[in-house]
């Protein structure tokens, strides 16, 4: 018994609101790891609708690791949302043409924060909003309705608007060990065998079995 098939869109029998979104996302600039799910009673397969202002001509990527839990109505704002902010007016005259295209921004004029990268085993709470270019470390928790404007340290809990670290989930030396163990990359048989330890708080015990 090695858990659900990660290729199954709806791994919970009779509960289609949970979707392994790696199997439903088509946009090549959205990359999702195995076992990462989106939970939404309304069309959970269409996670892509929550990735906003994500235009192919910009080319920024949303990369989400394995074993992440993404709650209902979590939104990702991508770089295409940004207007030029260095001028007097932020109004995007150029998009309307009819002569106004003469103020087309040059490459580099628009703010660009890079790819959004969510680590592994990240839990993103209800209606959280992740701003462009944010990097979220492994094992982090993002509290419900947070607005995440800055990078989130691995194994921390963040919350609020703007999201701030509420606390770290483990001491620094344990976090180092957890990052080294990277249990999410183990073969699924090994994960299944050691699940009780993976869901325990005993990092030393997990490290001991990892090396066996
Ligand atoms: C973050 C969360 C996991 C609680 O974590 P916790 O470590 O147990 O935190 P606590 O409840 O002890 O609260 C600690 C502090 O965080 C604050 N906090 C908790 N949730 C918060 C939120 N959503 N936004 C802002 N601050 C929050 C508390 O007010 C408290 O602040 P204080 O220390 O100033 O009093 C929980 O509040 C949460 O948001 N869960 C997400 C639930 C969800 O969306 N589920 C969707 C279905 S999977």
PDB file of C-alpha atoms and ligand atoms in Angstrom:
ATOM      1  CA  UNK A   1       0.000   0.000   0.000  1.00  0.00           C
ATOM      2  CA  UNK A   2       1.888   3.009  -1.264  1.00  0.00           C
ATOM      3  CA  UNK A   3      -0.758   5.700  -1.231  1.00  0.00           C
ATOM      4  CA  UNK A   4      -2.726   7.193  -4.096  1.00  0.00           C
ATOM      5  CA  UNK A   5      -1.622   7.303  -7.702  1.00  0.00           C
ATOM      6  CA  UNK A   6      -0.143  10.780  -8.304  1.00  0.00           C
ATOM      7  CA  UNK A   7      -1.401  10.599 -11.902  1.00  0.00           C
ATOM      8  CA  UNK A   8      -5.005  10.433 -10.664  1.00  0.00           C
ATOM      9  CA  UNK A   9      -6.753  13.818 -10.972  1.00  0.00           C
ATOM     10  CA  UNK A  10      -9.085  13.090  -8.071  1.00  0.00           C
ATOM     11  CA  UNK A  11      -7.344  10.727  -5.657  1.00  0.00           C
ATOM     12  CA  UNK A  12     -10.019  10.927  -2.923  1.00  0.00           C
ATOM     13  CA  UNK A  13     -12.843   8.596  -3.863  1.00  0.00           C
ATOM     14  CA  UNK A  14     -16.167  10.441  -3.919  1.00  0.00           C
ATOM     15  CA  UNK A  15     -14.536  13.810  -3.191  1.00  0.00           C
ATOM     16  CA  UNK A  16     -13.816  15.557  -6.510  1.00  0.00           C
ATOM     17  CA  UNK A  17     -13.115  18.924  -4.884  1.00  0.00           C
ATOM     18  CA  UNK A  18      -9.572  17.731  -4.225  1.00  0.00           C
ATOM     19  CA  UNK A  19      -7.467  17.664  -7.378  1.00  0.00           C
ATOM     20  CA  UNK A  20      -3.867  16.653  -8.050  1.00  0.00           C
ATOM     21  CA  UNK A  21      -3.350  19.667 -10.295  1.00  0.00           C
ATOM     22  CA  UNK A  22      -0.202  18.426 -12.018  1.00  0.00           C
ATOM     23  CA  UNK A  23      -2.679  16.391 -14.079  1.00  0.00           C
ATOM     24  CA  UNK A  24      -4.918  19.288 -15.115  1.00  0.00           C
ATOM     25  CA  UNK A  25      -2.627  22.280 -15.644  1.00  0.00           C
ATOM     26  CA  UNK A  26      -1.832  22.828 -19.327  1.00  0.00           C
ATOM     27  CA  UNK A  27       0.134  26.076 -19.240  1.00  0.00           C
ATOM     28  CA  UNK A  28       3.831  25.208 -19.791  1.00  0.00           C
ATOM     29  CA  UNK A  29       4.797  28.123 -17.527  1.00  0.00           C
ATOM     30  CA  UNK A  30       3.042  26.536 -14.547  1.00  0.00           C
ATOM     31  CA  UNK A  31       4.994  23.592 -13.173  1.00  0.00           C
ATOM     32  CA  UNK A  32       3.470  21.485 -10.407  1.00  0.00           C
ATOM     33  CA  UNK A  33       4.983  18.615  -8.436  1.00  0.00           C
ATOM     34  CA  UNK A  34       3.506  15.212  -7.640  1.00  0.00           C
ATOM     35  CA  UNK A  35       0.829  14.978  -4.932  1.00  0.00           C
ATOM     36  CA  UNK A  36       0.273  18.759  -4.792  1.00  0.00           C
ATOM     37  CA  UNK A  37      -3.451  19.384  -4.564  1.00  0.00           C
ATOM     38  CA  UNK A  38      -5.886  22.235  -4.942  1.00  0.00           C
ATOM     39  CA  UNK A  39      -9.056  22.006  -2.848  1.00  0.00           C
ATOM     40  CA  UNK A  40     -12.098  23.820  -4.200  1.00  0.00           C
ATOM     41  CA  UNK A  41     -15.729  22.701  -4.362  1.00  0.00           C
ATOM     42  CA  UNK A  42     -16.049  24.681  -7.603  1.00  0.00           C
ATOM     43  CA  UNK A  43     -14.073  23.214 -10.518  1.00  0.00           C
ATOM     44  CA  UNK A  44     -10.898  22.219  -8.660  1.00  0.00           C
ATOM     45  CA  UNK A  45      -9.397  21.009 -11.959  1.00  0.00           C
ATOM     46  CA  UNK A  46      -9.232  24.595 -13.203  1.00  0.00           C
ATOM     47  CA  UNK A  47      -6.503  25.768 -10.835  1.00  0.00           C
ATOM     48  CA  UNK A  48      -5.102  27.908 -13.657  1.00  0.00           C
ATOM     49  CA  UNK A  49      -7.848  30.493 -13.155  1.00  0.00           C
ATOM     50  CA  UNK A  50      -6.156  31.426  -9.879  1.00  0.00           C
ATOM     51  CA  UNK A  51      -2.896  32.337 -11.610  1.00  0.00           C
ATOM     52  CA  UNK A  52      -3.570  35.936 -12.594  1.00  0.00           C
ATOM     53  CA  UNK A  53      -1.936  38.297 -15.123  1.00  0.00           C
ATOM     54  CA  UNK A  54       0.197  35.421 -16.391  1.00  0.00           C
ATOM     55  CA  UNK A  55       1.011  36.289 -19.995  1.00  0.00           C
ATOM     56  CA  UNK A  56       3.092  34.066 -22.295  1.00  0.00           C
ATOM     57  CA  UNK A  57       4.959  37.082 -23.762  1.00  0.00           C
ATOM     58  CA  UNK A  58       6.385  37.807 -20.313  1.00  0.00           C
ATOM     59  CA  UNK A  59       7.465  34.203 -19.782  1.00  0.00           C
ATOM     60  CA  UNK A  60       7.509  34.168 -15.985  1.00  0.00           C
ATOM     61  CA  UNK A  61       6.891  30.812 -14.342  1.00  0.00           C
ATOM     62  CA  UNK A  62       4.923  29.576 -11.372  1.00  0.00           C
ATOM     63  CA  UNK A  63       6.776  26.587  -9.948  1.00  0.00           C
ATOM     64  CA  UNK A  64       5.190  24.592  -7.104  1.00  0.00           C
ATOM     65  CA  UNK A  65       6.918  21.619  -5.484  1.00  0.00           C
ATOM     66  CA  UNK A  66       5.596  18.267  -4.312  1.00  0.00           C
ATOM     67  CA  UNK A  67       3.132  17.529  -1.517  1.00  0.00           C
ATOM     68  CA  UNK A  68       1.765  21.068  -1.276  1.00  0.00           C
ATOM     69  CA  UNK A  69      -1.771  21.718  -0.028  1.00  0.00           C
ATOM     70  CA  UNK A  70      -3.418  24.706  -1.692  1.00  0.00           C
ATOM     71  CA  UNK A  71      -6.683  25.870  -0.168  1.00  0.00           C
ATOM     72  CA  UNK A  72      -9.679  27.352  -1.919  1.00  0.00           C
ATOM     73  CA  UNK A  73      -9.244  30.666  -3.757  1.00  0.00           C
ATOM     74  CA  UNK A  74      -5.512  31.011  -3.195  1.00  0.00           C
ATOM     75  CA  UNK A  75      -4.344  33.456  -5.870  1.00  0.00           C
ATOM     76  CA  UNK A  76      -0.994  34.007  -7.521  1.00  0.00           C
ATOM     77  CA  UNK A  77      -0.412  37.441  -9.072  1.00  0.00           C
ATOM     78  CA  UNK A  78       2.230  37.216 -11.789  1.00  0.00           C
ATOM     79  CA  UNK A  79       4.468  39.879 -13.341  1.00  0.00           C
ATOM     80  CA  UNK A  80       1.998  40.846 -16.063  1.00  0.00           C
ATOM     81  CA  UNK A  81       0.025  42.688 -13.385  1.00  0.00           C
ATOM     82  CA  UNK A  82       2.621  45.425 -13.124  1.00  0.00           C
ATOM     83  CA  UNK A  83       2.277  48.875 -14.626  1.00  0.00           C
ATOM     84  CA  UNK A  84       5.246  51.172 -15.108  1.00  0.00           C
ATOM     85  CA  UNK A  85       5.670  53.024 -11.822  1.00  0.00           C
ATOM     86  CA  UNK A  86       8.681  55.223 -12.566  1.00  0.00           C
ATOM     87  CA  UNK A  87       6.746  57.824 -14.576  1.00  0.00           C
ATOM     88  CA  UNK A  88       4.246  60.493 -13.567  1.00  0.00           C
ATOM     89  CA  UNK A  89       1.272  58.433 -14.766  1.00  0.00           C
ATOM     90  CA  UNK A  90       0.826  54.707 -14.222  1.00  0.00           C
ATOM     91  CA  UNK A  91      -2.016  54.562 -16.796  1.00  0.00           C
ATOM     92  CA  UNK A  92      -1.149  52.031 -19.532  1.00  0.00           C
ATOM     93  CA  UNK A  93      -1.826  54.369 -22.502  1.00  0.00           C
ATOM     94  CA  UNK A  94       0.048  52.117 -24.929  1.00  0.00           C
ATOM     95  CA  UNK A  95      -2.358  49.195 -24.712  1.00  0.00           C
ATOM     96  CA  UNK A  96      -5.136  51.313 -26.285  1.00  0.00           C
ATOM     97  CA  UNK A  97      -3.211  52.162 -29.454  1.00  0.00           C
ATOM     98  CA  UNK A  98      -4.716  54.868 -31.723  1.00  0.00           C
ATOM     99  CA  UNK A  99      -1.541  56.852 -31.391  1.00  0.00           C
ATOM    100  CA  UNK A 100      -0.890  56.092 -27.724  1.00  0.00           C
ATOM    101  CA  UNK A 101       1.385  53.164 -28.589  1.00  0.00           C
ATOM    102  CA  UNK A 102       4.124  55.784 -28.894  1.00  0.00           C
ATOM    103  CA  UNK A 103       4.668  55.413 -25.137  1.00  0.00           C
ATOM    104  CA  UNK A 104       5.227  51.647 -25.323  1.00  0.00           C
ATOM    105  CA  UNK A 105       7.487  50.797 -22.361  1.00  0.00           C
ATOM    106  CA  UNK A 106      11.015  49.644 -23.228  1.00  0.00           C
ATOM    107  CA  UNK A 107      12.119  46.209 -21.993  1.00  0.00           C
ATOM    108  CA  UNK A 108      13.146  46.790 -18.396  1.00  0.00           C
ATOM    109  CA  UNK A 109      10.776  49.711 -17.813  1.00  0.00           C
ATOM    110  CA  UNK A 110       8.163  47.494 -16.188  1.00  0.00           C
ATOM    111  CA  UNK A 111       8.835  46.040 -12.750  1.00  0.00           C
ATOM    112  CA  UNK A 112       9.828  42.365 -13.065  1.00  0.00           C
ATOM    113  CA  UNK A 113      10.209  40.237  -9.950  1.00  0.00           C
ATOM    114  CA  UNK A 114      11.031  36.903 -11.603  1.00  0.00           C
ATOM    115  CA  UNK A 115       9.444  33.490 -11.193  1.00  0.00           C
ATOM    116  CA  UNK A 116       7.215  32.580  -8.278  1.00  0.00           C
ATOM    117  CA  UNK A 117       8.608  29.478  -6.596  1.00  0.00           C
ATOM    118  CA  UNK A 118       6.789  27.491  -3.915  1.00  0.00           C
ATOM    119  CA  UNK A 119       8.841  24.743  -2.254  1.00  0.00           C
ATOM    120  CA  UNK A 120       7.738  21.274  -1.178  1.00  0.00           C
ATOM    121  CA  UNK A 121       5.332  20.397   1.636  1.00  0.00           C
ATOM    122  CA  UNK A 122       3.970  23.946   1.757  1.00  0.00           C
ATOM    123  CA  UNK A 123       0.459  24.545   3.112  1.00  0.00           C
ATOM    124  CA  UNK A 124      -1.198  27.654   1.653  1.00  0.00           C
ATOM    125  CA  UNK A 125      -4.304  28.718   3.582  1.00  0.00           C
ATOM    126  CA  UNK A 126      -7.684  29.901   2.352  1.00  0.00           C
ATOM    127  CA  UNK A 127      -7.660  32.960   0.064  1.00  0.00           C
ATOM    128  CA  UNK A 128      -3.959  33.687   0.484  1.00  0.00           C
ATOM    129  CA  UNK A 129      -2.515  35.995  -2.174  1.00  0.00           C
ATOM    130  CA  UNK A 130       1.038  35.457  -3.410  1.00  0.00           C
ATOM    131  CA  UNK A 131       2.669  38.427  -5.146  1.00  0.00           C
ATOM    132  CA  UNK A 132       5.040  38.160  -8.163  1.00  0.00           C
ATOM    133  CA  UNK A 133       8.486  36.707  -7.697  1.00  0.00           C
ATOM    134  CA  UNK A 134       7.957  35.445  -4.156  1.00  0.00           C
ATOM    135  CA  UNK A 135       9.946  32.363  -3.108  1.00  0.00           C
ATOM    136  CA  UNK A 136       8.398  30.184  -0.412  1.00  0.00           C
ATOM    137  CA  UNK A 137      10.689  27.732   1.353  1.00  0.00           C
ATOM    138  CA  UNK A 138       9.983  24.045   1.988  1.00  0.00           C
ATOM    139  CA  UNK A 139       7.688  23.166   4.861  1.00  0.00           C
ATOM    140  CA  UNK A 140       6.254  26.678   5.216  1.00  0.00           C
ATOM    141  CA  UNK A 141       2.693  27.483   6.264  1.00  0.00           C
ATOM    142  CA  UNK A 142       0.917  30.534   4.841  1.00  0.00           C
ATOM    143  CA  UNK A 143      -1.969  31.583   7.053  1.00  0.00           C
ATOM    144  CA  UNK A 144      -5.453  32.165   5.662  1.00  0.00           C
ATOM    145  CA  UNK A 145      -5.924  35.472   3.820  1.00  0.00           C
ATOM    146  CA  UNK A 146      -2.243  36.380   3.976  1.00  0.00           C
ATOM    147  CA  UNK A 147      -0.828  38.744   1.384  1.00  0.00           C
ATOM    148  CA  UNK A 148       2.656  37.402   0.733  1.00  0.00           C
ATOM    149  CA  UNK A 149       4.901  40.159  -0.617  1.00  0.00           C
ATOM    150  CA  UNK A 150       8.334  38.847   0.401  1.00  0.00           C
ATOM    151  CA  UNK A 151      10.169  35.528   0.474  1.00  0.00           C
ATOM    152  CA  UNK A 152       9.021  33.064   3.128  1.00  0.00           C
ATOM    153  CA  UNK A 153      11.716  31.211   5.075  1.00  0.00           C
ATOM    154  CA  UNK A 154      11.594  27.408   4.984  1.00  0.00           C
ATOM    155  CA  UNK A 155       9.619  25.805   7.845  1.00  0.00           C
ATOM    156  CA  UNK A 156       8.143  29.108   9.004  1.00  0.00           C
ATOM    157  CA  UNK A 157       4.531  30.135   9.594  1.00  0.00           C
ATOM    158  CA  UNK A 158       3.672  33.480   8.025  1.00  0.00           C
ATOM    159  CA  UNK A 159       0.485  35.506   8.218  1.00  0.00           C
ATOM    160  CA  UNK A 160      -1.129  38.886   7.743  1.00  0.00           C
ATOM    161  CA  UNK A 161      -0.943  41.696   5.209  1.00  0.00           C
ATOM    162  CA  UNK A 162       1.909  42.026   4.457  1.00  0.00           C
ATOM    163  CA  UNK A 163       2.681  38.501   5.650  1.00  0.00           C
ATOM    164  CA  UNK A 164       5.241  38.410   8.454  1.00  0.00           C
ATOM    165  CA  UNK A 165       6.881  35.446  10.129  1.00  0.00           C
ATOM    166  CA  UNK A 166       4.677  34.378  13.052  1.00  0.00           C
ATOM    167  CA  UNK A 167       7.110  31.724  14.190  1.00  0.00           C
ATOM    168  CA  UNK A 168       9.551  29.120  12.955  1.00  0.00           C
ATOM    169  CA  UNK A 169       8.242  25.567  13.071  1.00  0.00           C
ATOM    170  CA  UNK A 170      11.574  24.023  14.110  1.00  0.00           C
ATOM    171  CA  UNK A 171      14.913  25.157  15.555  1.00  0.00           C
ATOM    172  CA  UNK A 172      17.562  26.151  12.997  1.00  0.00           C
ATOM    173  CA  UNK A 173      19.568  22.925  13.319  1.00  0.00           C
ATOM    174  CA  UNK A 174      16.443  20.797  12.729  1.00  0.00           C
ATOM    175  CA  UNK A 175      15.589  22.874   9.646  1.00  0.00           C
ATOM    176  CA  UNK A 176      19.052  22.171   8.283  1.00  0.00           C
ATOM    177  CA  UNK A 177      18.456  18.458   8.797  1.00  0.00           C
ATOM    178  CA  UNK A 178      14.987  18.588   7.234  1.00  0.00           C
ATOM    179  CA  UNK A 179      16.333  20.377   4.172  1.00  0.00           C
ATOM    180  CA  UNK A 180      19.029  17.719   3.829  1.00  0.00           C
ATOM    181  CA  UNK A 181      16.559  14.846   4.297  1.00  0.00           C
ATOM    182  CA  UNK A 182      14.112  16.238   1.694  1.00  0.00           C
ATOM    183  CA  UNK A 183      11.679  13.412   2.477  1.00  0.00           C
ATOM    184  CA  UNK A 184       9.448  14.451  -0.464  1.00  0.00           C
ATOM    185  CA  UNK A 185      12.121  13.228  -2.873  1.00  0.00           C
ATOM    186  CA  UNK A 186      12.275   9.731  -1.361  1.00  0.00           C
ATOM    187  CA  UNK A 187      10.813   6.801  -3.317  1.00  0.00           C
ATOM    188  CA  UNK A 188       7.126   6.518  -2.461  1.00  0.00           C
ATOM    189  CA  UNK A 189       7.667   3.096  -0.807  1.00  0.00           C
ATOM    190  CA  UNK A 190      10.087   4.715   1.625  1.00  0.00           C
ATOM    191  CA  UNK A 191       7.736   7.631   2.260  1.00  0.00           C
ATOM    192  CA  UNK A 192       4.864   5.224   2.917  1.00  0.00           C
ATOM    193  CA  UNK A 193       6.962   3.099   5.285  1.00  0.00           C
ATOM    194  CA  UNK A 194       8.033   6.098   7.346  1.00  0.00           C
ATOM    195  CA  UNK A 195       4.812   8.140   7.281  1.00  0.00           C
ATOM    196  CA  UNK A 196       4.319   7.990  11.068  1.00  0.00           C
ATOM    197  CA  UNK A 197       7.702   9.706  11.483  1.00  0.00           C
ATOM    198  CA  UNK A 198       7.100  12.176   8.638  1.00  0.00           C
ATOM    199  CA  UNK A 199       3.991  13.413  10.433  1.00  0.00           C
ATOM    200  CA  UNK A 200       5.658  13.357  13.853  1.00  0.00           C
ATOM    201  CA  UNK A 201       7.748  16.202  15.187  1.00  0.00           C
ATOM    202  CA  UNK A 202      10.812  14.024  15.783  1.00  0.00           C
ATOM    203  CA  UNK A 203      13.411  15.222  13.281  1.00  0.00           C
ATOM    204  CA  UNK A 204      16.239  13.129  14.785  1.00  0.00           C
ATOM    205  CA  UNK A 205      14.170   9.948  14.445  1.00  0.00           C
ATOM    206  CA  UNK A 206      13.392  10.742  10.805  1.00  0.00           C
ATOM    207  CA  UNK A 207      17.084  11.397  10.173  1.00  0.00           C
ATOM    208  CA  UNK A 208      17.942   8.039  11.757  1.00  0.00           C
ATOM    209  CA  UNK A 209      15.635   6.063   9.445  1.00  0.00           C
ATOM    210  CA  UNK A 210      16.639   8.099   6.398  1.00  0.00           C
ATOM    211  CA  UNK A 211      20.162   6.842   6.591  1.00  0.00           C
ATOM    212  CA  UNK A 212      19.169   3.168   6.919  1.00  0.00           C
TER     213      UNK A 212
HETATM  214  C1  LIG B   1      -1.600  29.987  10.618  1.00  0.00           C
HETATM  215  C2  LIG B   1      -2.463  28.919  11.262  1.00  0.00           C
HETATM  216  C3  LIG B   1      -2.086  27.549  10.680  1.00  0.00           C
HETATM  217  C4  LIG B   1      -2.269  28.888  12.764  1.00  0.00           C
HETATM  218  O1  LIG B   1      -0.934  28.664  13.053  1.00  0.00           O
HETATM  219  P1  LIG B   1      -0.460  28.610  14.599  1.00  0.00           P
HETATM  220  O2  LIG B   1       1.001  28.467  14.580  1.00  0.00           O
HETATM  221  O3  LIG B   1      -1.261  27.536  15.293  1.00  0.00           O
HETATM  222  O4  LIG B   1      -0.860  30.043  15.063  1.00  0.00           O
HETATM  223  P2  LIG B   1      -1.771  30.525  16.302  1.00  0.00           P
HETATM  224  O5  LIG B   1      -3.202  30.216  16.032  1.00  0.00           O
HETATM  225  O6  LIG B   1      -1.147  30.031  17.574  1.00  0.00           O
HETATM  226  O7  LIG B   1      -1.572  32.081  16.205  1.00  0.00           O
HETATM  227  C5  LIG B   1      -0.290  32.643  16.316  1.00  0.00           C
HETATM  228  C6  LIG B   1      -0.367  34.089  15.855  1.00  0.00           C
HETATM  229  O8  LIG B   1      -0.654  34.102  14.461  1.00  0.00           O
HETATM  230  C7  LIG B   1      -1.773  34.950  14.194  1.00  0.00           C
HETATM  231  N1  LIG B   1      -2.525  34.398  13.070  1.00  0.00           N
HETATM  232  C8  LIG B   1      -3.121  33.205  12.967  1.00  0.00           C
HETATM  233  N2  LIG B   1      -3.733  33.089  11.785  1.00  0.00           N
HETATM  234  C9  LIG B   1      -3.540  34.251  11.124  1.00  0.00           C
HETATM  235  C10 LIG B   1      -3.963  34.735   9.862  1.00  0.00           C
HETATM  236  N3  LIG B   1      -4.693  33.996   9.020  1.00  0.00           N
HETATM  237  N4  LIG B   1      -3.561  35.957   9.494  1.00  0.00           N
HETATM  238  C11 LIG B   1      -2.820  36.720  10.335  1.00  0.00           C
HETATM  239  N5  LIG B   1      -2.393  36.305  11.564  1.00  0.00           N
HETATM  240  C12 LIG B   1      -2.758  35.088  11.935  1.00  0.00           C
HETATM  241  C13 LIG B   1      -2.573  34.910  15.493  1.00  0.00           C
HETATM  242  O9  LIG B   1      -3.395  36.026  15.598  1.00  0.00           O
HETATM  243  C14 LIG B   1      -1.471  34.888  16.523  1.00  0.00           C
HETATM  244  O10 LIG B   1      -0.984  36.209  16.699  1.00  0.00           O
HETATM  245  P3  LIG B   1      -0.443  36.716  18.138  1.00  0.00           P
HETATM  246  O11 LIG B   1       0.748  35.839  18.441  1.00  0.00           O
HETATM  247  O12 LIG B   1      -0.087  38.131  17.868  1.00  0.00           O
HETATM  248  O13 LIG B   1      -1.563  36.495  19.082  1.00  0.00           O
HETATM  249  C15 LIG B   1      -3.975  29.183  11.023  1.00  0.00           C
HETATM  250  O14 LIG B   1      -4.360  30.391  11.673  1.00  0.00           O
HETATM  251  C16 LIG B   1      -4.350  29.286   9.564  1.00  0.00           C
HETATM  252  O15 LIG B   1      -4.372  30.351   8.948  1.00  0.00           O
HETATM  253  N6  LIG B   1      -4.669  28.113   8.971  1.00  0.00           N
HETATM  254  C17 LIG B   1      -5.080  28.013   7.607  1.00  0.00           C
HETATM  255  C18 LIG B   1      -6.462  27.348   7.567  1.00  0.00           C
HETATM  256  C19 LIG B   1      -6.934  27.246   6.167  1.00  0.00           C
HETATM  257  O16 LIG B   1      -6.977  28.200   5.444  1.00  0.00           O
HETATM  258  N7  LIG B   1      -7.298  26.026   5.767  1.00  0.00           N
HETATM  259  C20 LIG B   1      -7.806  25.817   4.430  1.00  0.00           C
HETATM  260  C21 LIG B   1      -8.202  24.391   4.231  1.00  0.00           C
HETATM  261  S1  LIG B   1      -6.785  23.354   4.082  1.00  0.00           S
END
